[in-house]
Short mmCIF file of C-alpha atoms and ligand atoms in Angstrom, two decimals:
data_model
loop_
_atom_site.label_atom_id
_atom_site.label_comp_id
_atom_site.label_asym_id
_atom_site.label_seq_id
_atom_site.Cartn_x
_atom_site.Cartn_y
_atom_site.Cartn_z
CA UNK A 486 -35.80 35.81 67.69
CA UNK A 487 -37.83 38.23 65.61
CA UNK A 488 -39.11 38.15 62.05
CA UNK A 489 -36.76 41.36 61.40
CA UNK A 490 -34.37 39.13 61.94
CA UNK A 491 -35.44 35.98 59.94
CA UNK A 492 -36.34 38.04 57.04
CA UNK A 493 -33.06 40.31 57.57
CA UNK A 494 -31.13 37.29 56.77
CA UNK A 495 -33.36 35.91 54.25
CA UNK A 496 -32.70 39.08 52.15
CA UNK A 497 -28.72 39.57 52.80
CA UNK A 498 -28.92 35.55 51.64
CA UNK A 499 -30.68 35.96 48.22
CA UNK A 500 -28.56 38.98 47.89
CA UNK A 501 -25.52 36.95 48.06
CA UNK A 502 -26.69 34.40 46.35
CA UNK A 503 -27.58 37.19 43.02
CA UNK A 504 -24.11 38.17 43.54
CA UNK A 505 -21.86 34.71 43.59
CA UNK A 506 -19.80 34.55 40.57
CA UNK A 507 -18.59 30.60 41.23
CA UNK A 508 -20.34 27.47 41.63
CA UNK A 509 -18.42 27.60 44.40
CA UNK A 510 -19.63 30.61 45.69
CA UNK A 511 -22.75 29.27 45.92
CA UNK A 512 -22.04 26.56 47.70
CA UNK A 513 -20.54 28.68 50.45
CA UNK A 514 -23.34 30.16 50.75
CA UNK A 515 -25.94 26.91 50.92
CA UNK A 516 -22.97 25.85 53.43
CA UNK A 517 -23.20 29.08 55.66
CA UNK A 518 -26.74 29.29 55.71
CA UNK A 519 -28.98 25.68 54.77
CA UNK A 520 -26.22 23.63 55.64
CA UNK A 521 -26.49 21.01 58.84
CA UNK A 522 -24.81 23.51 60.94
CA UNK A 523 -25.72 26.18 59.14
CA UNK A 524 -27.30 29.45 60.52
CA UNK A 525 -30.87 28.28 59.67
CA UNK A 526 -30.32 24.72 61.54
CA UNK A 527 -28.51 27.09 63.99
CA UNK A 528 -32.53 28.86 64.39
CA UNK A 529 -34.16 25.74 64.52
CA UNK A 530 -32.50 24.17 67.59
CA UNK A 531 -33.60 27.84 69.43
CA UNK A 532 -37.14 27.31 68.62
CA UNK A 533 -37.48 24.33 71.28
CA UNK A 534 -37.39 27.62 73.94
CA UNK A 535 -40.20 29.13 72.29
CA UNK A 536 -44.12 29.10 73.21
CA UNK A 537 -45.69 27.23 71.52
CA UNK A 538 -48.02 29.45 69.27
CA UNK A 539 -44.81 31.44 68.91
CA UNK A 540 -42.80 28.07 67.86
CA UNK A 541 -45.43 27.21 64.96
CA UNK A 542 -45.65 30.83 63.85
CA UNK A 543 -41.46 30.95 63.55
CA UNK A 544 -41.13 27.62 62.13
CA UNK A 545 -43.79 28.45 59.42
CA UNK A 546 -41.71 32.11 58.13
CA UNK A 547 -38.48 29.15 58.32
CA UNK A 548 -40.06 27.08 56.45
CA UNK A 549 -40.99 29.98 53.87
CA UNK A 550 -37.16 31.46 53.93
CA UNK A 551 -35.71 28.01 53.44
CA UNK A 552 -37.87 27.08 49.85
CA UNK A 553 -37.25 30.80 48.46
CA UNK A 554 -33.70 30.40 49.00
CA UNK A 555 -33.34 26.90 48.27
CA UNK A 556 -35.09 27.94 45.00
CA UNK A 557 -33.25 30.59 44.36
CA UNK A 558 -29.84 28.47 44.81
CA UNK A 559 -31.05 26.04 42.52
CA UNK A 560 -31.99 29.07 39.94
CA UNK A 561 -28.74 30.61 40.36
CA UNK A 562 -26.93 27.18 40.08
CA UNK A 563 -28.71 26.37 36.60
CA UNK A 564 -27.71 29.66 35.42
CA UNK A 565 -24.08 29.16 36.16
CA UNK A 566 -24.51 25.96 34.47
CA UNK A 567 -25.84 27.31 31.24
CA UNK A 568 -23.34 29.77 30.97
CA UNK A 569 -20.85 27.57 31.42
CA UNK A 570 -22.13 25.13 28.55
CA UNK A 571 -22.29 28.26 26.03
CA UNK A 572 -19.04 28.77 27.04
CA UNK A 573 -17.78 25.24 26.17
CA UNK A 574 -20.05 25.64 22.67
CA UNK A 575 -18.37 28.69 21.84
CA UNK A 576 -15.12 27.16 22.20
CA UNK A 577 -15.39 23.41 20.95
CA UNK A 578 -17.02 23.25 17.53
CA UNK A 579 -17.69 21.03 14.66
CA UNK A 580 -17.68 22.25 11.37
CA UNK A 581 -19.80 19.43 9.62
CA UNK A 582 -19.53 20.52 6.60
CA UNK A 583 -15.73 20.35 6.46
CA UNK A 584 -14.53 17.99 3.30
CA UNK A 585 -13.59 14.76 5.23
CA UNK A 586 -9.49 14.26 5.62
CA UNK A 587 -10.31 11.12 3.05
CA UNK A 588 -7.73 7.98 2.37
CA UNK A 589 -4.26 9.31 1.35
CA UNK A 590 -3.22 9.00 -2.44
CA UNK A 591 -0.55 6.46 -2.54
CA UNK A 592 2.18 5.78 -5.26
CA UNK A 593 2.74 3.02 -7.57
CA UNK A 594 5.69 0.72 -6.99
CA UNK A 595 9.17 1.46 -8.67
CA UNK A 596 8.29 -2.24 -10.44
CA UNK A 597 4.79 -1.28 -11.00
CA UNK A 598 6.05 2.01 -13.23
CA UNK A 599 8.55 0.58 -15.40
CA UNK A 600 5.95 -2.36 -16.17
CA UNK A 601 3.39 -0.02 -16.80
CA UNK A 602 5.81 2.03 -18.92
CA UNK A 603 6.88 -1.46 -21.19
CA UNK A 604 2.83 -2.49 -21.43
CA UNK A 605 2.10 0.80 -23.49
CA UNK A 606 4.86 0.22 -25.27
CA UNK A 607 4.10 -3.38 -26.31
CA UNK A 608 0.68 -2.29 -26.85
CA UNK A 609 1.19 0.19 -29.27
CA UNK A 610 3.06 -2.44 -31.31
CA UNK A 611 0.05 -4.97 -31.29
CA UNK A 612 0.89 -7.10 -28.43
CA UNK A 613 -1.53 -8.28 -25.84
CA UNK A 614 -0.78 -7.71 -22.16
CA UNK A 615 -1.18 -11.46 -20.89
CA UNK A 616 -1.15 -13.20 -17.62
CA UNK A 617 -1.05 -16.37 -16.07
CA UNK A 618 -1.55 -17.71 -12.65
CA UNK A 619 1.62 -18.05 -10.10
CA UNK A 620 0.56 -21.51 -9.03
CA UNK A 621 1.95 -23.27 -12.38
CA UNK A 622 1.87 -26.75 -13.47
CA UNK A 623 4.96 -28.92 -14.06
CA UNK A 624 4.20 -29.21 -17.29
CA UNK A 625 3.55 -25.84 -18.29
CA UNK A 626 6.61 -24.42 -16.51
CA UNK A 627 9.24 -26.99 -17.72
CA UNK A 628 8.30 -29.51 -19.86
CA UNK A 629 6.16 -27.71 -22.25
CA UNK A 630 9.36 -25.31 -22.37
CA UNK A 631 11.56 -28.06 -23.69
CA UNK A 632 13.07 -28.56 -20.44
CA UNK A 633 12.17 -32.32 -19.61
CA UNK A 634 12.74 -33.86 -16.38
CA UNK A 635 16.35 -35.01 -15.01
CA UNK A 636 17.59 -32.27 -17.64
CA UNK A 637 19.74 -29.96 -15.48
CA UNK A 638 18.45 -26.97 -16.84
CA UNK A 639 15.59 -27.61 -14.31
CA UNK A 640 18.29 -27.39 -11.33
CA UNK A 641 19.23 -24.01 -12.62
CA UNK A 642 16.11 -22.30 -11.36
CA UNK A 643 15.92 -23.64 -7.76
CA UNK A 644 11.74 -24.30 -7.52
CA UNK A 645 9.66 -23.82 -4.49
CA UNK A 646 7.71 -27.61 -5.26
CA UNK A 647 3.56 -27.73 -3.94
CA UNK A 648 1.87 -30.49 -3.30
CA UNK A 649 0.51 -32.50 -5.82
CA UNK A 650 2.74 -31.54 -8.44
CA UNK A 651 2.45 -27.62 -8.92
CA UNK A 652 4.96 -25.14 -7.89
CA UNK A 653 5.55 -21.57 -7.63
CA UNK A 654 6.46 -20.43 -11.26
CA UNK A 655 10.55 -19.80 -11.55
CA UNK A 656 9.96 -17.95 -14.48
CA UNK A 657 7.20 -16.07 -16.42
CA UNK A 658 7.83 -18.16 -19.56
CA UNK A 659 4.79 -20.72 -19.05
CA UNK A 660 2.70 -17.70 -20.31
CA UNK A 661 4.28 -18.38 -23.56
CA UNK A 662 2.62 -22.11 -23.55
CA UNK A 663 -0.71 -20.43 -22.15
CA UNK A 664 -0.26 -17.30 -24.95
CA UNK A 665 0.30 -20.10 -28.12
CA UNK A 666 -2.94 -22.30 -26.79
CA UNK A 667 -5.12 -19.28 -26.34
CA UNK A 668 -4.29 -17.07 -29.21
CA UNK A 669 -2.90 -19.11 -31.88
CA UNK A 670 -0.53 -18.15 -34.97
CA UNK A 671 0.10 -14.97 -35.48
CA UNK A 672 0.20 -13.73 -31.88
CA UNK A 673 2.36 -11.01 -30.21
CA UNK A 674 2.42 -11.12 -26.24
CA UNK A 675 3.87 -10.35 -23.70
CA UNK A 676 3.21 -11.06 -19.73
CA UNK A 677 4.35 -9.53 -17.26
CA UNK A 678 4.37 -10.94 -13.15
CA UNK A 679 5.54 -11.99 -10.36
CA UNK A 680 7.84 -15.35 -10.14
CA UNK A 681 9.51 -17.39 -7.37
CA UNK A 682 13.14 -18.80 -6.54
CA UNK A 683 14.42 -20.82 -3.52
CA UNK A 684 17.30 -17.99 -3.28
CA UNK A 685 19.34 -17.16 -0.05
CA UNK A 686 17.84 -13.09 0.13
CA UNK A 687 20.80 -10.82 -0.15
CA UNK A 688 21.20 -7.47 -1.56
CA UNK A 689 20.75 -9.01 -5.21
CA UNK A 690 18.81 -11.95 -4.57
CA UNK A 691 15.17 -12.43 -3.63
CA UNK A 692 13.10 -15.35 -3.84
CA UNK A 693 10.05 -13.65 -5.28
CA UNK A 694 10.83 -10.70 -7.87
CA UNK A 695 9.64 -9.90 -11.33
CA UNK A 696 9.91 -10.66 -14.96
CA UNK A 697 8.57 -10.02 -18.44
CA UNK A 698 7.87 -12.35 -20.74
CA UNK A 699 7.68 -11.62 -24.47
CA UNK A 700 6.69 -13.37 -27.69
CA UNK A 701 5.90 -13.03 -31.09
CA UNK A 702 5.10 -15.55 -33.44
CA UNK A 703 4.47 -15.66 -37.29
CA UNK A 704 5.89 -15.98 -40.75
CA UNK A 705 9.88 -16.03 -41.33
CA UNK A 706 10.97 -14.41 -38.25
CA UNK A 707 14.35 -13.52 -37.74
CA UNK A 708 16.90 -12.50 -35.47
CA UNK A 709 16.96 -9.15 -37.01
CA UNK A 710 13.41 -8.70 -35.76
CA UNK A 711 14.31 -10.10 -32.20
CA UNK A 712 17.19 -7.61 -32.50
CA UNK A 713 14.65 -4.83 -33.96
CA UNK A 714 12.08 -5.12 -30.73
CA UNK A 715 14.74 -5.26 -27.84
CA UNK A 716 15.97 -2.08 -29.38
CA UNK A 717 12.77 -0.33 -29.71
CA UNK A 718 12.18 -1.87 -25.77
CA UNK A 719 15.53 -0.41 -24.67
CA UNK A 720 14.61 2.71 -26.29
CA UNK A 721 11.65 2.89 -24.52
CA UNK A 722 12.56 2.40 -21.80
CA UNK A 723 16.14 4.27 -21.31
CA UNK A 724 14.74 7.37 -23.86
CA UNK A 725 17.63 7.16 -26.13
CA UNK A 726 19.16 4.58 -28.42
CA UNK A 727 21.43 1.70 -26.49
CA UNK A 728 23.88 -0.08 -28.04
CA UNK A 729 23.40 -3.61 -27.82
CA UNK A 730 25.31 -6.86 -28.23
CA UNK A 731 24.25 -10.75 -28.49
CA UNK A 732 26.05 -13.48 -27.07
CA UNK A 733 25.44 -16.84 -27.49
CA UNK A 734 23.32 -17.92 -23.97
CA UNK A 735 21.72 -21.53 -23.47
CA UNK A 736 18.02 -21.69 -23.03
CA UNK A 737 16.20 -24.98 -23.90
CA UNK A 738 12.97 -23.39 -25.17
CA UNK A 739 15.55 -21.25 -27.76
CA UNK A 740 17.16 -22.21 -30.65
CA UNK A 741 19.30 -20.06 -31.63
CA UNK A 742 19.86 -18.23 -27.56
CA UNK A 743 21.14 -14.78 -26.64
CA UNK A 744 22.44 -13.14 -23.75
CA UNK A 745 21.44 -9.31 -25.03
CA UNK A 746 23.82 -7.21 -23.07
CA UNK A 747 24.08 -3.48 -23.50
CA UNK A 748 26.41 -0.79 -23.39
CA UNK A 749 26.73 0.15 -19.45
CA UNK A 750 24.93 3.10 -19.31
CA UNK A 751 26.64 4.92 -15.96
CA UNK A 752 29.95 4.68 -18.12
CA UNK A 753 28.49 4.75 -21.56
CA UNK A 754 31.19 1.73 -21.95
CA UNK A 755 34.20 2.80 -20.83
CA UNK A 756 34.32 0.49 -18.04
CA UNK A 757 32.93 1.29 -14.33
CA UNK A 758 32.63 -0.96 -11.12
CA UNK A 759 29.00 -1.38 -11.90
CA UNK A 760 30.04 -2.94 -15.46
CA UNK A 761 32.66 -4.54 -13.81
CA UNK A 762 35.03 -2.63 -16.51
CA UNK A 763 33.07 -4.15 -19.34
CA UNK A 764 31.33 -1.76 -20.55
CA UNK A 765 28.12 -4.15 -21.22
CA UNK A 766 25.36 -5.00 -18.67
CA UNK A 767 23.61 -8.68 -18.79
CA UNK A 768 20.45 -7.63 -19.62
CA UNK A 769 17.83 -9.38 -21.83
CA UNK A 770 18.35 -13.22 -22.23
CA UNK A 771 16.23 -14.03 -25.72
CA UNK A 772 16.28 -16.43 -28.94
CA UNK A 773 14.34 -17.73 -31.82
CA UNK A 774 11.49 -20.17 -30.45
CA UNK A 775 12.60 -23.88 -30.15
CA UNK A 776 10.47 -25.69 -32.87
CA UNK A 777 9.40 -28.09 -29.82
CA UNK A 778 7.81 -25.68 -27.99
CA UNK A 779 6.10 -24.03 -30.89
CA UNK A 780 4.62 -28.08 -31.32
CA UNK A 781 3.58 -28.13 -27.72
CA UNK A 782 1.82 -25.03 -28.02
CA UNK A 783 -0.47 -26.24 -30.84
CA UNK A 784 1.72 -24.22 -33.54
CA UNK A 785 3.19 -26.01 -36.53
CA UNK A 786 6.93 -24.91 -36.56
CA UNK A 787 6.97 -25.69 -40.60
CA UNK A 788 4.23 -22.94 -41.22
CA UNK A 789 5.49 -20.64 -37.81
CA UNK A 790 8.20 -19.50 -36.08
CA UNK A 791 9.02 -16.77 -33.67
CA UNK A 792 10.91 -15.02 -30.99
CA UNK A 793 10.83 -14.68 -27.02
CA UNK A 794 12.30 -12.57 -24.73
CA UNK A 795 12.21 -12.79 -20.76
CA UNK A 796 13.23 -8.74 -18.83
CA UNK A 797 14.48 -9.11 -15.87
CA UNK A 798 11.67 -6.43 -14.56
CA UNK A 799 13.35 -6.00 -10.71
CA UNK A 800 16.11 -5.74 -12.15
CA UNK A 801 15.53 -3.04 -14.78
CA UNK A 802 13.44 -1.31 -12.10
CA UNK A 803 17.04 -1.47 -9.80
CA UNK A 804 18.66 0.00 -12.76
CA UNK A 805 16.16 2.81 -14.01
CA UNK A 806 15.79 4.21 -10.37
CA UNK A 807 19.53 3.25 -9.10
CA UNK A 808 18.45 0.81 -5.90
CA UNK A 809 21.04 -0.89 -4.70
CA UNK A 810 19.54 -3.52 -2.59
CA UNK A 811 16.71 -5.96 -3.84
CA UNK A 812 15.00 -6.04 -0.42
CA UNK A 813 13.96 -3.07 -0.59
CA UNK A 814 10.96 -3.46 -3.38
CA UNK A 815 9.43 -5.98 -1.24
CA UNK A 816 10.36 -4.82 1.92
CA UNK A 817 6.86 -2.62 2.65
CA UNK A 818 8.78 0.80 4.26
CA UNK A 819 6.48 3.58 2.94
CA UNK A 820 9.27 5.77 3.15
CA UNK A 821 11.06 4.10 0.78
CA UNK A 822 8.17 3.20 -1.68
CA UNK A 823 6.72 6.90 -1.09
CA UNK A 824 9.43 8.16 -2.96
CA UNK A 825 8.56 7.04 -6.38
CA UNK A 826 4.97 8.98 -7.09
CA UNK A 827 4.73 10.01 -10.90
CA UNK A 828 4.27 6.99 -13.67
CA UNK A 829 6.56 10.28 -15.55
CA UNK A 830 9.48 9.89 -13.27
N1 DAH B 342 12.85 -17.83 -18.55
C1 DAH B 342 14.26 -17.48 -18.53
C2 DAH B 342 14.73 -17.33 -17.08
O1 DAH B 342 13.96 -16.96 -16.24
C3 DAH B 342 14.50 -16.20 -19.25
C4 DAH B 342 14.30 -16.32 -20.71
C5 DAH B 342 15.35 -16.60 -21.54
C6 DAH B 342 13.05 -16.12 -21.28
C7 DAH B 342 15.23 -16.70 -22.90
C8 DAH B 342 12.88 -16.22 -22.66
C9 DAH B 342 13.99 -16.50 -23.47
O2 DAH B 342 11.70 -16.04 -23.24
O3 DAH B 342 13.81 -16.56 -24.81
O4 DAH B 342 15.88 -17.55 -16.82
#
C-alpha cells in the first residue's frame, strides 16, 4: 500500500463524484468507495499488517481522503438538491396577484322575478310593498277575515295548526288586517309571501307556495276600479292587454266575490287542453271588501270601502315560464333554478 495509491484513488473518487449527474450516482459512488465494504474499509482492514509507524502514517492520509471526499459528497449532494428545487420553482408557481375565483353570481327564483316584476308595478301606482310574519294568529288569519270558527270556509284551506293557537298562514290575506291597523284609510297595499297548506304534493299541489295579496281602500270604490287594476296587473305582467271575465266566487271577507278568469293565453280562447277547451284560465279570485272586515281593521265601512285581490304567485310564475310541475320551485336542483337568470326574461 503506497500513498500513489491512496491518493490515486482519492482523485479518480472526487473526479467521479464532479461528474455524477443523479443523486443516485452519488450514492454509488459513497457505496463503492466509504461504504462498510467499501474500498476504503477494504484499506483499513490491510493496515493491521502494517508497522506500526507505517500504520499511523497510512491511517492519518485515510483519514485525510475520507473528510475531503465525504465533503465533497455532501457538496455535490446539496448542489443536486438545489437544482432540483429551482427546478420544482420554475415549474409550480403562484401567481398572487391573480383576482380570486370569488362566490358565483346566482339567479333569482322564477317566483322571485314575477314578484319583483308585480312590486314595481304596484309601486308605481302608490301602493306599499307590505309583509307580515308566516307564523299568524287565529284571529288575524280567519276571524278578522270574516271567517268565524265552525264556518266551513275554514275547512277549505286545510291549516298546518301550532301550538298555542297560531298556525302557518293558508293565505296571505291577514296582511290585509295588519295593512288596515297600520296604515289606516286611504291605503293601497299589497303583500306578497310565502303561505302554507296541509296538501298531498303532486305536480299541482304543494303545501308551501306563494301568493299576493292586494288592497286598496278609500272613497266610493267600485268594481270598475277592481276591474281597472287587475287589468293594468295582467298587463303588466303578460305585456299586452288580456281579456278578462268575472264570475261570481264565494269569499267571506268579499262582498260582492269574483273568480277573475282570463282569456287562455296558449289558445288566445279558442279552447286548448290547458284551458280545458274553455278558453278562460282561473286566475285572480277578488271582490269589494266585506264591511266586517273593514270594522275589524279599525276602518268605518260608512266613510270607506275598498277592494282586495289575492294572485296566485306560483301559479302565475308556472304560467309565465311554462313549468309544469309545482315541485320543482321548491325542489333546490340548481339546474333547474339556474335557468331563469335575467329579472328581463
Ligand atoms: N285568500 C284567498 C285564498 O287564498 C284568496 C283571495 C280571494 C284573496 C279573494 C282576496 C280576495 O283578497 O278578495 O283562497
Amino acid at each position: 500500500m503506497t500513498d500513489q495509491v491512496l491518493e490515486a484513488l482519492q482523485t479518480s473518487a472526487l473526479a467521479r463524484i464532479q461528474a455524477s449527474a443523479s443523486l443516485a450516482d452519488l450514492e454509488a459512488v459513497r457505496v463503492e468507495v466509504l461504504g462498510r465494504k467499501g474500498t476504503l474499509a477494504g484499506i483499513s482492514k490491510e493496515m493491521g499488517k502494517l508497522a506500526p509507524e507505517e500504520k499511523a502514517r497510512i491511517g492519518k492520509l485515510l483519514n485525510t481522503a475520507k473528510q475531503s471526499l465525504e465533503q465533497a459528497l455532501e457538496r455535490r449532494t446539496a448542489q443536486f438538491e438545489d437544482a432540483a428545487l429551482d427546478s420544482r420553482l420554475a415549474s409550480e408557481w403562484l401567481d398572487l396577484t391573480v383576482p380570486a375565483p370569488g362566490i358565483r353570481p346566482g339567479s333569482l327564483h322564477p317566483v322571485t322575478l314575477v314578484q319583483k316584476e308585480i312590486e314595481d308595478l304596484f309601486v308605481s301606482m302608490g301602493f306599499a310593498v307590505l309583509s307580515g310574519p308566516e307564523v299568524e294568529t287565529e284571529y288575524n288569519n280567519f276571524d278578522a277575515l270574516n271567517i268565524p270558527q265552525d264556518h266551513p270556509a275554514r275547512d277549505m284551506q286545510d291549516t298546518f295548526w301550532l301550538e298555542g293557537g297560531n298556525l302557518l298562514r293558508t293565505h296571505t290575506s291577514p296582511v290585509q288586517v295588519r295593512g288596515m291597523h297600520r296604515l289606516g284609510p286611504p291605503l293601497r297595499m299589497i303583500a306578497p309571501g310565502r303561505v302554507f297548506r296541509n296538501e298531498e304534493v303532486d305536480p299541482s299541489h304543494e303545501h308551501t307556495f306563494y301568493q299576493l295579496e292586494g288592497m286598496m281602500v278609500d272613497r266610493e270604490v267600485s268594481v270598475a276600479h277592481l276591474i281597472y287594476f287587475m287589468k293594468t296587473l295582467l298587463k303588466g305582467i303578460f305585456k299586452r292587454d288580456v281579456a278578462v271575465r268575472l264570475r261570481p266566487g264565494y269569499f267571506p271577507f268579499v262582498e260582492p266575490g269574483f273568480e277573475l278568469d282570463i282569456h287562455c293565453l296558449l289558445c288566445d280562447g279558442a279552447g286548448c287542453p290547458v284551458c280545458k277547451q274553455s278558453g278562460w284560465l282561473e286566475l285572480l279570485p277578488c271582490g269589494l271588501v266585506h264591511p266586517s272586515v273593514l270594522r275589524m281593521g279599525g276602518i268605518d265601512p260608512e266613510e270607506w270601502n275598498g277592494f282586495a285581490f289575492g294572485l296566485g304567485l306560483t301559479r302565475l310564475a308556472m304560467m309565465r315560464y311554462a313549468i309544469d310541475d309545482i315541485r320543482l320551485l321548491q325542489g333546490g336542483d340548481l339546474r333547474f333554478l339556474s335557468q331563469f337568470g335575467k329579472a328581463s326574461n
